[in-house]
Amino acid sequence: MASTVANEVDPPVNGPKSTEEQRGPPLQYRVIAKCSVTKARVGVMTVRHADVDTPVFMPVGTQGTLKGILPDQLLALDCRIMLSNTYHLGMRPGTAVLEKAGGLHRFMGWPRALLTDSGGFQMVSLLQLAEITEQGVKFESPYDGSECMLTPERSMEIQNAIGADIMMQLDDVVKTTTTGPRVEEAMHRTIRWLDRSIAAHGRNDDQSIFPIVQGGLQPDLRRVCAAELTKRATRGFAVGGLSGGESKDEFWRTVHLCTDLLPEEKPRYLMGVGFAPDLVVCVALGVDMFDCVFPTRTARFGCALTRAGQINLKQRTFAQDMRPIEEDCECSTCRTYTRAYLHHIVTVEPVACSIVSVHNVAFQLKLMNDMRNAIQEDRFAEFVKSYMAVRFPDDTVPQWIRDALAAVNINL
């Protein structure tokens, strides 16, 4: 497929230097260490607001805030990048307010990096759809019932007003388990919508578009999509259309294929993945960036994350447990509160959501940091084996994890 898209990265040959030339591209990525066994790597992704060490987990603040966590608390955890949602912010407060505030960074008091998704996923997962056409996605506003249209151009307009360091293109999202010609149609439309997104992007000196590899569970479609997207001069890539009901076997094989198809020198973002074992496996498969609402959502139900798995603090077994959630965790929650105290307040006192959310986000960030250290010291394979032995004791590692890790030379 021919592309008439202007190059995002190359500077003009003649004339005065652009802002980008003076400051450098708004996203620069360099790999600083590679695992000698798997496809895992450590990198630094430099954007306007932060140097982000990868692999990285990005907490999700859909409406411009993490539920239960203040920006200052995220800074104390050394969180470098978080995610917000274009669809929700475009509906409320809207672009006029965001522009008047000087962008989402200033509006929410967050000084570090932001990534915004395009809103396409919400169209499919949350809303009564009128229809998806070549123009865009027509839907009914959940706020006032009015008819709205989200196009690639409108998604870019909202994201330029938000001012996120990384913006996702609007893609044509179908449920992962969809089969038939609709999957191929969506994949080709996603490519065309990328070209429209790049053409509409008005702040290329400050923000970077990531295309999204689609194609469902069909390897041939994923190959076609990746081949087309990588012809466009974007600064990173995402893998979409997973974590939507497919089998874990289909999941890991698709991730493995896509990381092979995407460029070594650019970051690879796997959308919507956040369970700890999945993070470990997908880092081994060569993924650099992850996001998921899971850590904060499960906290609201009184559940905390540990290396041995999730624990439900509502259970009476914790009523007299004077240990912290995780013995070696240095977060403010584990330094201050016992499981017994948290059992006493979870799902009863509103502050419990915040206390457990702080730990759960800290847990995810520490897991990523531990993996980065292991990769840099070239002991990642040993780290994975140790992690799986704790998470799945007595040889209960799921077969899909065994198969995925075996594909990158780790045999459990």
Tab-separated table of C-alpha atoms in Angstrom:
chain	number	residue	atom	x	y	z
A	1	MET	CA	0.000	0.000	0.000
A	2	ALA	CA	1.461	3.335	-1.069
A	3	SER	CA	1.836	6.044	1.547
A	4	THR	CA	1.791	9.786	0.945
A	5	VAL	CA	2.500	10.552	4.574
A	6	ALA	CA	5.059	13.210	5.410
A	7	ASN	CA	8.050	11.875	7.281
A	8	GLU	CA	7.573	12.414	11.035
A	9	VAL	CA	11.238	12.396	11.904
A	10	ASP	CA	13.431	13.756	9.109
A	11	PRO	CA	14.041	17.542	9.355
A	12	PRO	CA	13.729	19.890	6.390
A	13	VAL	CA	16.860	20.125	4.270
A	14	ASN	CA	16.870	23.929	3.942
A	15	GLY	CA	15.740	26.888	6.011
A	16	PRO	CA	15.984	27.733	9.702
A	17	LYS	CA	16.177	24.971	12.264
A	18	SER	CA	12.848	23.733	13.563
A	19	THR	CA	12.034	23.483	17.245
A	20	GLU	CA	12.512	19.727	16.934
A	21	GLU	CA	16.006	20.185	15.502
A	22	GLN	CA	16.896	22.538	18.334
A	23	ARG	CA	15.612	20.253	21.099
A	24	GLY	CA	15.846	16.888	19.390
A	25	PRO	CA	12.903	14.647	18.463
A	26	PRO	CA	10.115	14.519	21.075
A	27	LEU	CA	10.784	10.805	21.586
A	28	GLN	CA	14.210	9.217	21.518
A	29	TYR	CA	14.742	5.573	22.401
A	30	ARG	CA	17.939	3.681	22.941
A	31	VAL	CA	18.492	0.069	23.983
A	32	ILE	CA	21.124	-0.131	26.729
A	33	ALA	CA	21.107	-3.862	27.558
A	34	LYS	CA	19.854	-7.112	26.058
A	35	CYS	CA	19.221	-10.507	27.618
A	36	SER	CA	21.563	-13.097	26.116
A	37	VAL	CA	18.860	-15.796	26.308
A	38	THR	CA	15.467	-14.196	25.544
A	39	LYS	CA	14.209	-11.189	23.586
A	40	ALA	CA	14.094	-9.034	26.741
A	41	ARG	CA	15.877	-5.702	26.644
A	42	VAL	CA	16.331	-2.575	28.751
A	43	GLY	CA	16.006	0.836	27.174
A	44	VAL	CA	15.606	4.520	27.935
A	45	MET	CA	12.755	6.377	26.234
A	46	THR	CA	13.329	10.118	26.431
A	47	VAL	CA	10.265	12.313	25.936
A	48	ARG	CA	9.675	15.974	26.697
A	49	HIS	CA	8.608	15.372	30.303
A	50	ALA	CA	10.714	12.411	31.471
A	51	ASP	CA	13.351	9.795	30.842
A	52	VAL	CA	11.374	6.561	31.000
A	53	ASP	CA	13.268	3.341	31.744
A	54	THR	CA	11.865	0.335	29.893
A	55	PRO	CA	10.396	-2.229	30.286
A	56	VAL	CA	7.812	-0.029	31.989
A	57	PHE	CA	4.340	-0.482	33.440
A	58	MET	CA	2.095	2.568	33.026
A	59	PRO	CA	-0.692	3.061	35.592
A	60	VAL	CA	-3.991	4.160	34.082
A	61	GLY	CA	-5.647	7.451	35.055
A	62	THR	CA	-8.595	7.383	32.662
A	63	GLN	CA	-10.086	10.769	33.575
A	64	GLY	CA	-6.750	12.476	34.232
A	65	THR	CA	-6.388	10.959	37.683
A	66	LEU	CA	-5.497	7.570	39.100
A	67	LYS	CA	-8.361	6.425	41.265
A	68	GLY	CA	-7.182	6.726	44.866
A	69	ILE	CA	-3.658	8.042	44.189
A	70	LEU	CA	-2.396	11.623	44.126
A	71	PRO	CA	0.255	12.803	41.640
A	72	ASP	CA	2.628	13.415	44.579
A	73	GLN	CA	2.225	9.776	45.639
A	74	LEU	CA	3.038	8.613	42.113
A	75	LEU	CA	6.135	10.809	42.118
A	76	ALA	CA	7.197	9.282	45.451
A	77	LEU	CA	6.959	5.854	43.777
A	78	ASP	CA	9.181	7.197	40.953
A	79	CYS	CA	6.479	6.599	38.370
A	80	ARG	CA	7.739	8.195	35.147
A	81	ILE	CA	4.721	7.774	32.840
A	82	MET	CA	0.991	7.252	33.182
A	83	LEU	CA	-1.909	6.817	30.792
A	84	SER	CA	-5.109	8.800	30.267
A	85	ASN	CA	-8.053	8.360	27.932
A	86	THR	CA	-8.793	10.526	24.913
A	87	TYR	CA	-12.449	9.599	24.631
A	88	HIS	CA	-13.310	10.422	28.258
A	89	LEU	CA	-11.268	13.637	28.378
A	90	GLY	CA	-12.635	14.757	25.018
A	91	MET	CA	-16.175	14.340	26.324
A	92	ARG	CA	-15.438	15.912	29.709
A	93	PRO	CA	-13.921	18.448	30.361
A	94	GLY	CA	-13.422	18.869	26.588
A	95	THR	CA	-10.720	20.441	24.457
A	96	ALA	CA	-11.598	24.073	25.265
A	97	VAL	CA	-10.934	23.575	28.981
A	98	LEU	CA	-7.788	21.513	28.350
A	99	GLU	CA	-6.379	24.175	26.012
A	100	LYS	CA	-7.213	26.951	28.473
A	101	ALA	CA	-5.419	24.989	31.222
A	102	GLY	CA	-2.336	24.572	29.044
A	103	GLY	CA	-2.783	20.816	28.521
A	104	LEU	CA	-3.418	17.855	30.770
A	105	HIS	CA	-0.010	17.983	32.502
A	106	ARG	CA	-0.862	21.370	34.011
A	107	PHE	CA	-4.564	20.616	34.442
A	108	MET	CA	-3.903	17.579	36.655
A	109	GLY	CA	-0.606	18.684	38.209
A	110	TRP	CA	1.489	15.870	36.698
A	111	PRO	CA	5.022	16.906	35.649
A	112	ARG	CA	6.150	13.632	34.050
A	113	ALA	CA	5.248	11.738	30.888
A	114	LEU	CA	1.724	11.019	29.663
A	115	LEU	CA	0.405	8.578	27.076
A	116	THR	CA	-3.142	8.858	25.742
A	117	ASP	CA	-5.049	6.121	23.992
A	118	SER	CA	-7.210	7.136	21.048
A	119	GLY	CA	-10.662	6.291	22.401
A	120	GLY	CA	-11.287	3.534	19.867
A	121	PHE	CA	-11.363	0.754	22.450
A	122	GLN	CA	-14.001	2.580	24.503
A	123	MET	CA	-16.200	2.857	21.436
A	124	VAL	CA	-16.355	-0.911	21.207
A	125	SER	CA	-16.246	-1.936	24.847
A	126	LEU	CA	-18.357	0.675	26.622
A	127	LEU	CA	-20.812	2.309	24.276
A	128	GLN	CA	-23.923	1.685	22.272
A	129	LEU	CA	-22.446	1.860	18.785
A	130	ALA	CA	-24.394	3.397	15.969
A	131	GLU	CA	-21.873	2.329	13.349
A	132	ILE	CA	-18.236	2.218	12.286
A	133	THR	CA	-17.641	3.663	8.832
A	134	GLU	CA	-14.633	4.759	6.858
A	135	GLN	CA	-15.185	8.250	8.259
A	136	GLY	CA	-14.933	7.161	11.904
A	137	VAL	CA	-16.976	5.858	14.815
A	138	LYS	CA	-20.488	7.235	15.350
A	139	PHE	CA	-21.774	6.771	18.887
A	140	GLU	CA	-24.206	8.059	21.471
A	141	SER	CA	-22.834	10.305	24.208
A	142	PRO	CA	-23.233	8.681	27.628
A	143	TYR	CA	-23.532	12.171	29.139
A	144	ASP	CA	-26.406	13.732	27.198
A	145	GLY	CA	-27.454	11.125	24.626
A	146	SER	CA	-26.364	13.254	21.663
A	147	GLU	CA	-24.905	11.700	18.537
A	148	CYS	CA	-21.111	12.029	18.301
A	149	MET	CA	-18.519	11.138	15.699
A	150	LEU	CA	-14.937	10.243	16.582
A	151	THR	CA	-12.700	10.392	13.521
A	152	PRO	CA	-8.918	10.012	13.276
A	153	GLU	CA	-8.741	13.789	12.855
A	154	ARG	CA	-10.917	14.490	15.915
A	155	SER	CA	-8.903	12.009	17.996
A	156	MET	CA	-5.715	13.877	17.030
A	157	GLU	CA	-7.349	17.233	17.794
A	158	ILE	CA	-8.269	16.076	21.303
A	159	GLN	CA	-4.856	14.503	21.894
A	160	ASN	CA	-3.038	17.619	20.685
A	161	ALA	CA	-5.103	19.623	23.218
A	162	ILE	CA	-4.275	17.102	25.949
A	163	GLY	CA	-0.571	17.411	25.095
A	164	ALA	CA	0.433	13.839	25.948
A	165	ASP	CA	4.003	12.863	25.087
A	166	ILE	CA	2.751	9.752	23.272
A	167	MET	CA	-0.552	9.514	21.400
A	168	MET	CA	-2.205	6.419	20.002
A	169	GLN	CA	-3.741	6.502	16.561
A	170	LEU	CA	-7.482	5.841	16.300
A	171	ASP	CA	-7.786	2.211	15.218
A	172	ASP	CA	-10.727	0.123	14.064
A	173	VAL	CA	-11.149	-2.191	17.041
A	174	VAL	CA	-12.908	-5.536	16.809
A	175	LYS	CA	-13.305	-8.068	19.572
A	176	THR	CA	-10.338	-10.397	19.738
A	177	THR	CA	-12.444	-13.475	19.102
A	178	THR	CA	-14.023	-12.033	15.933
A	179	THR	CA	-13.438	-14.113	12.805
A	180	GLY	CA	-14.146	-13.649	9.108
A	181	PRO	CA	-13.723	-10.676	6.746
A	182	ARG	CA	-14.439	-8.061	9.453
A	183	VAL	CA	-10.970	-8.687	10.968
A	184	GLU	CA	-9.187	-7.975	7.687
A	185	GLU	CA	-11.388	-4.944	7.015
A	186	ALA	CA	-10.499	-3.504	10.430
A	187	MET	CA	-6.796	-4.128	9.913
A	188	HIS	CA	-6.691	-2.287	6.563
A	189	ARG	CA	-8.852	0.532	7.912
A	190	THR	CA	-6.458	0.941	10.853
A	191	ILE	CA	-3.639	1.536	8.351
A	192	ARG	CA	-5.679	4.143	6.458
A	193	TRP	CA	-6.675	5.827	9.712
A	194	LEU	CA	-2.998	6.019	10.689
A	195	ASP	CA	-2.270	8.021	7.547
A	196	ARG	CA	-5.134	10.385	8.370
A	197	SER	CA	-3.909	10.679	11.962
A	198	ILE	CA	-0.376	11.591	10.881
A	199	ALA	CA	-1.736	14.175	8.419
A	200	ALA	CA	-3.901	15.733	11.159
A	201	HIS	CA	-1.183	15.751	13.848
A	202	GLY	CA	-0.476	19.392	14.678
A	203	ARG	CA	2.270	19.167	17.328
A	204	ASN	CA	4.954	16.894	15.935
A	205	ASP	CA	7.689	18.845	17.753
A	206	ASP	CA	6.260	17.827	21.138
A	207	GLN	CA	4.164	14.691	20.684
A	208	SER	CA	4.633	11.313	18.998
A	209	ILE	CA	2.051	9.043	17.374
A	210	PHE	CA	2.232	5.279	17.895
A	211	PRO	CA	0.501	3.122	15.271
A	212	ILE	CA	-1.324	-0.017	16.458
A	213	VAL	CA	-0.686	-3.427	14.914
A	214	GLN	CA	-4.046	-5.138	14.392
A	215	GLY	CA	-5.097	-8.335	12.632
A	216	GLY	CA	-6.830	-10.353	15.313
A	217	LEU	CA	-5.464	-13.826	15.887
A	218	GLN	CA	-4.480	-14.312	12.236
A	219	PRO	CA	-0.688	-14.285	11.801
A	220	ASP	CA	-0.882	-13.374	8.111
A	221	LEU	CA	-2.950	-10.269	8.858
A	222	ARG	CA	-0.597	-9.252	11.670
A	223	ARG	CA	2.328	-9.557	9.222
A	224	VAL	CA	0.595	-7.405	6.593
A	225	CYS	CA	-0.340	-4.776	9.172
A	226	ALA	CA	3.137	-4.588	10.719
A	227	ALA	CA	4.764	-4.393	7.283
A	228	GLU	CA	2.583	-1.417	6.332
A	229	LEU	CA	2.812	0.428	9.643
A	230	THR	CA	6.598	0.181	9.755
A	231	LYS	CA	6.769	2.024	6.417
A	232	ARG	CA	5.505	5.122	8.226
A	233	ALA	CA	8.127	7.155	10.045
A	234	THR	CA	6.717	6.914	13.548
A	235	ARG	CA	8.748	6.743	16.748
A	236	GLY	CA	7.262	3.636	18.346
A	237	PHE	CA	4.637	0.949	17.842
A	238	ALA	CA	1.835	-0.715	19.761
A	239	VAL	CA	0.317	-4.174	19.609
A	240	GLY	CA	-3.452	-4.006	20.028
A	241	GLY	CA	-6.438	-6.283	19.876
A	242	LEU	CA	-5.376	-8.687	22.633
A	243	SER	CA	-6.505	-9.354	26.225
A	244	GLY	CA	-10.049	-9.564	24.908
A	245	GLY	CA	-11.072	-13.142	25.507
A	246	GLU	CA	-8.582	-15.069	23.400
A	247	SER	CA	-6.820	-18.116	24.810
A	248	LYS	CA	-3.493	-17.552	26.505
A	249	ASP	CA	-1.881	-19.758	23.880
A	250	GLU	CA	-3.159	-17.477	21.113
A	251	PHE	CA	-2.165	-14.451	23.174
A	252	TRP	CA	1.506	-15.271	23.642
A	253	ARG	CA	1.994	-16.513	20.084
A	254	THR	CA	0.603	-13.241	18.707
A	255	VAL	CA	2.859	-11.172	20.995
A	256	HIS	CA	5.890	-13.278	20.024
A	257	LEU	CA	5.149	-12.772	16.320
A	258	CYS	CA	4.566	-9.026	16.604
A	259	THR	CA	7.763	-8.282	18.513
A	260	ASP	CA	9.651	-10.151	15.771
A	261	LEU	CA	7.968	-7.963	13.140
A	262	LEU	CA	8.601	-4.584	14.784
A	263	PRO	CA	11.870	-2.608	14.597
A	264	GLU	CA	14.573	-3.263	17.183
A	265	GLU	CA	15.373	0.418	17.569
A	266	LYS	CA	11.877	1.591	18.556
A	267	PRO	CA	9.764	0.921	21.678
A	268	ARG	CA	7.053	-1.765	21.550
A	269	TYR	CA	3.887	-1.232	23.575
A	270	LEU	CA	1.499	-4.092	24.424
A	271	MET	CA	-1.848	-2.526	25.207
A	272	GLY	CA	-4.043	-3.547	28.134
A	273	VAL	CA	-1.781	-6.146	29.774
A	274	GLY	CA	-1.063	-5.954	33.505
A	275	PHE	CA	-1.214	-9.309	35.323
A	276	ALA	CA	2.244	-9.921	36.806
A	277	PRO	CA	2.927	-13.336	35.181
A	278	ASP	CA	1.878	-11.871	31.807
A	279	LEU	CA	4.306	-8.968	32.298
A	280	VAL	CA	7.190	-11.345	33.011
A	281	VAL	CA	6.394	-13.529	29.995
A	282	CYS	CA	5.893	-10.598	27.620
A	283	VAL	CA	9.111	-8.886	28.708
A	284	ALA	CA	10.847	-12.145	27.780
A	285	LEU	CA	9.060	-11.947	24.424
A	286	GLY	CA	10.506	-8.471	23.778
A	287	VAL	CA	7.803	-6.019	24.911
A	288	ASP	CA	8.877	-2.647	26.362
A	289	MET	CA	5.667	-0.950	27.564
A	290	PHE	CA	2.474	-2.089	29.291
A	291	ASP	CA	-0.674	-0.558	30.781
A	292	CYS	CA	-3.680	-1.878	32.670
A	293	VAL	CA	-6.356	-0.663	35.107
A	294	PHE	CA	-6.019	-3.908	37.082
A	295	PRO	CA	-3.762	-2.761	39.986
A	296	THR	CA	-6.056	0.098	41.042
A	297	ARG	CA	-9.312	-1.628	40.111
A	298	THR	CA	-8.549	-4.725	42.191
A	299	ALA	CA	-7.532	-2.483	45.111
A	300	ARG	CA	-11.048	-1.050	45.172
A	301	PHE	CA	-12.298	-4.573	45.882
A	302	GLY	CA	-9.871	-4.994	48.773
A	303	CYS	CA	-7.305	-7.101	46.906
A	304	ALA	CA	-3.532	-6.614	47.155
A	305	LEU	CA	-0.765	-7.873	44.882
A	306	THR	CA	2.142	-10.020	46.089
A	307	ARG	CA	4.837	-12.108	44.420
A	308	ALA	CA	2.868	-15.217	45.436
A	309	GLY	CA	-0.294	-13.853	43.814
A	310	GLN	CA	-3.272	-11.698	44.717
A	311	ILE	CA	-4.639	-11.747	48.276
A	312	ASN	CA	-8.159	-10.730	49.273
A	313	LEU	CA	-7.805	-8.632	52.410
A	314	LYS	CA	-11.517	-8.983	53.146
A	315	GLN	CA	-10.978	-12.607	54.154
A	316	ARG	CA	-11.042	-13.275	57.900
A	317	THR	CA	-7.723	-15.117	57.699
A	318	PHE	CA	-6.074	-11.658	57.737
A	319	ALA	CA	-7.941	-10.350	60.806
A	320	GLN	CA	-4.959	-10.943	63.123
A	321	ASP	CA	-2.149	-10.928	60.550
A	322	MET	CA	0.342	-8.305	61.713
A	323	ARG	CA	2.615	-8.547	58.675
A	324	PRO	CA	2.658	-5.964	55.878
A	325	ILE	CA	1.123	-6.938	52.548
A	326	GLU	CA	4.594	-7.860	51.234
A	327	GLU	CA	7.551	-8.297	53.588
A	328	ASP	CA	10.220	-6.792	51.310
A	329	CYS	CA	8.075	-3.975	49.875
A	330	GLU	CA	9.250	-0.456	50.752
A	331	CYS	CA	6.078	1.408	49.770
A	332	SER	CA	4.392	3.687	52.319
A	333	THR	CA	1.555	1.188	52.743
A	334	CYS	CA	3.825	-1.699	53.688
A	335	ARG	CA	5.972	0.525	55.903
A	336	THR	CA	2.925	1.745	57.830
A	337	TYR	CA	0.033	-0.709	57.852
A	338	THR	CA	-0.562	-4.377	58.676
A	339	ARG	CA	-2.760	-6.844	56.858
A	340	ALA	CA	-4.959	-6.906	59.979
A	341	TYR	CA	-5.551	-3.148	59.827
A	342	LEU	CA	-6.269	-3.265	56.115
A	343	HIS	CA	-8.691	-6.152	56.679
A	344	HIS	CA	-10.434	-3.891	59.202
A	345	ILE	CA	-10.985	-1.027	56.719
A	346	VAL	CA	-11.077	-2.447	53.155
A	347	THR	CA	-14.325	-1.828	51.273
A	348	VAL	CA	-15.654	-0.025	54.395
A	349	GLU	CA	-13.546	3.128	54.671
A	350	PRO	CA	-12.913	5.148	51.468
A	351	VAL	CA	-9.239	5.695	52.384
A	352	ALA	CA	-8.600	1.942	52.111
A	353	CYS	CA	-8.834	2.162	48.318
A	354	SER	CA	-5.995	4.699	48.310
A	355	ILE	CA	-3.817	2.762	50.760
A	356	VAL	CA	-4.072	-0.518	48.842
A	357	SER	CA	-3.789	1.216	45.436
A	358	VAL	CA	-0.468	2.776	46.466
A	359	HIS	CA	0.891	-0.682	47.268
A	360	ASN	CA	-0.463	-2.291	44.097
A	361	VAL	CA	1.074	0.350	41.839
A	362	ALA	CA	4.335	0.148	43.815
A	363	PHE	CA	4.283	-3.637	43.336
A	364	GLN	CA	3.973	-3.307	39.553
A	365	LEU	CA	6.723	-0.689	39.349
A	366	LYS	CA	9.060	-2.750	41.553
A	367	LEU	CA	8.465	-5.850	39.421
A	368	MET	CA	9.473	-3.893	36.312
A	369	ASN	CA	12.531	-2.472	38.085
A	370	ASP	CA	13.570	-5.948	39.237
A	371	MET	CA	13.297	-7.192	35.653
A	372	ARG	CA	15.331	-4.269	34.313
A	373	ASN	CA	18.084	-4.977	36.849
A	374	ALA	CA	18.079	-8.674	35.996
A	375	ILE	CA	18.359	-7.954	32.265
A	376	GLN	CA	21.200	-5.483	32.776
A	377	GLU	CA	23.072	-8.032	34.891
A	378	ASP	CA	22.283	-10.757	32.314
A	379	ARG	CA	20.506	-12.984	34.839
A	380	PHE	CA	16.999	-12.505	33.490
A	381	ALA	CA	16.465	-16.194	32.723
A	382	GLU	CA	17.289	-17.026	36.346
A	383	PHE	CA	14.974	-14.243	37.533
A	384	VAL	CA	12.106	-15.676	35.495
A	385	LYS	CA	12.616	-19.170	36.897
A	386	SER	CA	12.748	-17.825	40.443
A	387	TYR	CA	9.663	-15.669	39.928
A	388	MET	CA	7.624	-18.541	38.489
A	389	ALA	CA	8.668	-20.883	41.323
A	390	VAL	CA	7.252	-18.417	43.872
A	391	ARG	CA	4.151	-17.502	41.871
A	392	PHE	CA	3.319	-21.093	40.924
A	393	PRO	CA	4.646	-23.394	43.669
A	394	ASP	CA	4.664	-27.189	43.474
A	395	ASP	CA	5.194	-27.232	39.718
A	396	THR	CA	1.846	-25.594	38.867
A	397	VAL	CA	3.125	-23.257	36.146
A	398	PRO	CA	0.434	-23.062	33.426
A	399	GLN	CA	1.320	-24.803	30.192
A	400	TRP	CA	0.976	-21.623	28.133
A	401	ILE	CA	3.697	-19.960	30.224
A	402	ARG	CA	5.973	-22.977	29.809
A	403	ASP	CA	5.430	-22.898	26.040
A	404	ALA	CA	5.921	-19.134	25.746
A	405	LEU	CA	9.148	-19.152	27.730
A	406	ALA	CA	10.445	-22.217	25.883
A	407	ALA	CA	10.025	-20.226	22.653
A	408	VAL	CA	12.664	-17.819	23.987
A	409	ASN	CA	14.965	-20.493	25.450
A	410	ILE	CA	13.785	-20.624	29.069
A	411	ASN	CA	12.773	-24.138	30.041
A	412	LEU	CA	10.973	-24.429	33.370
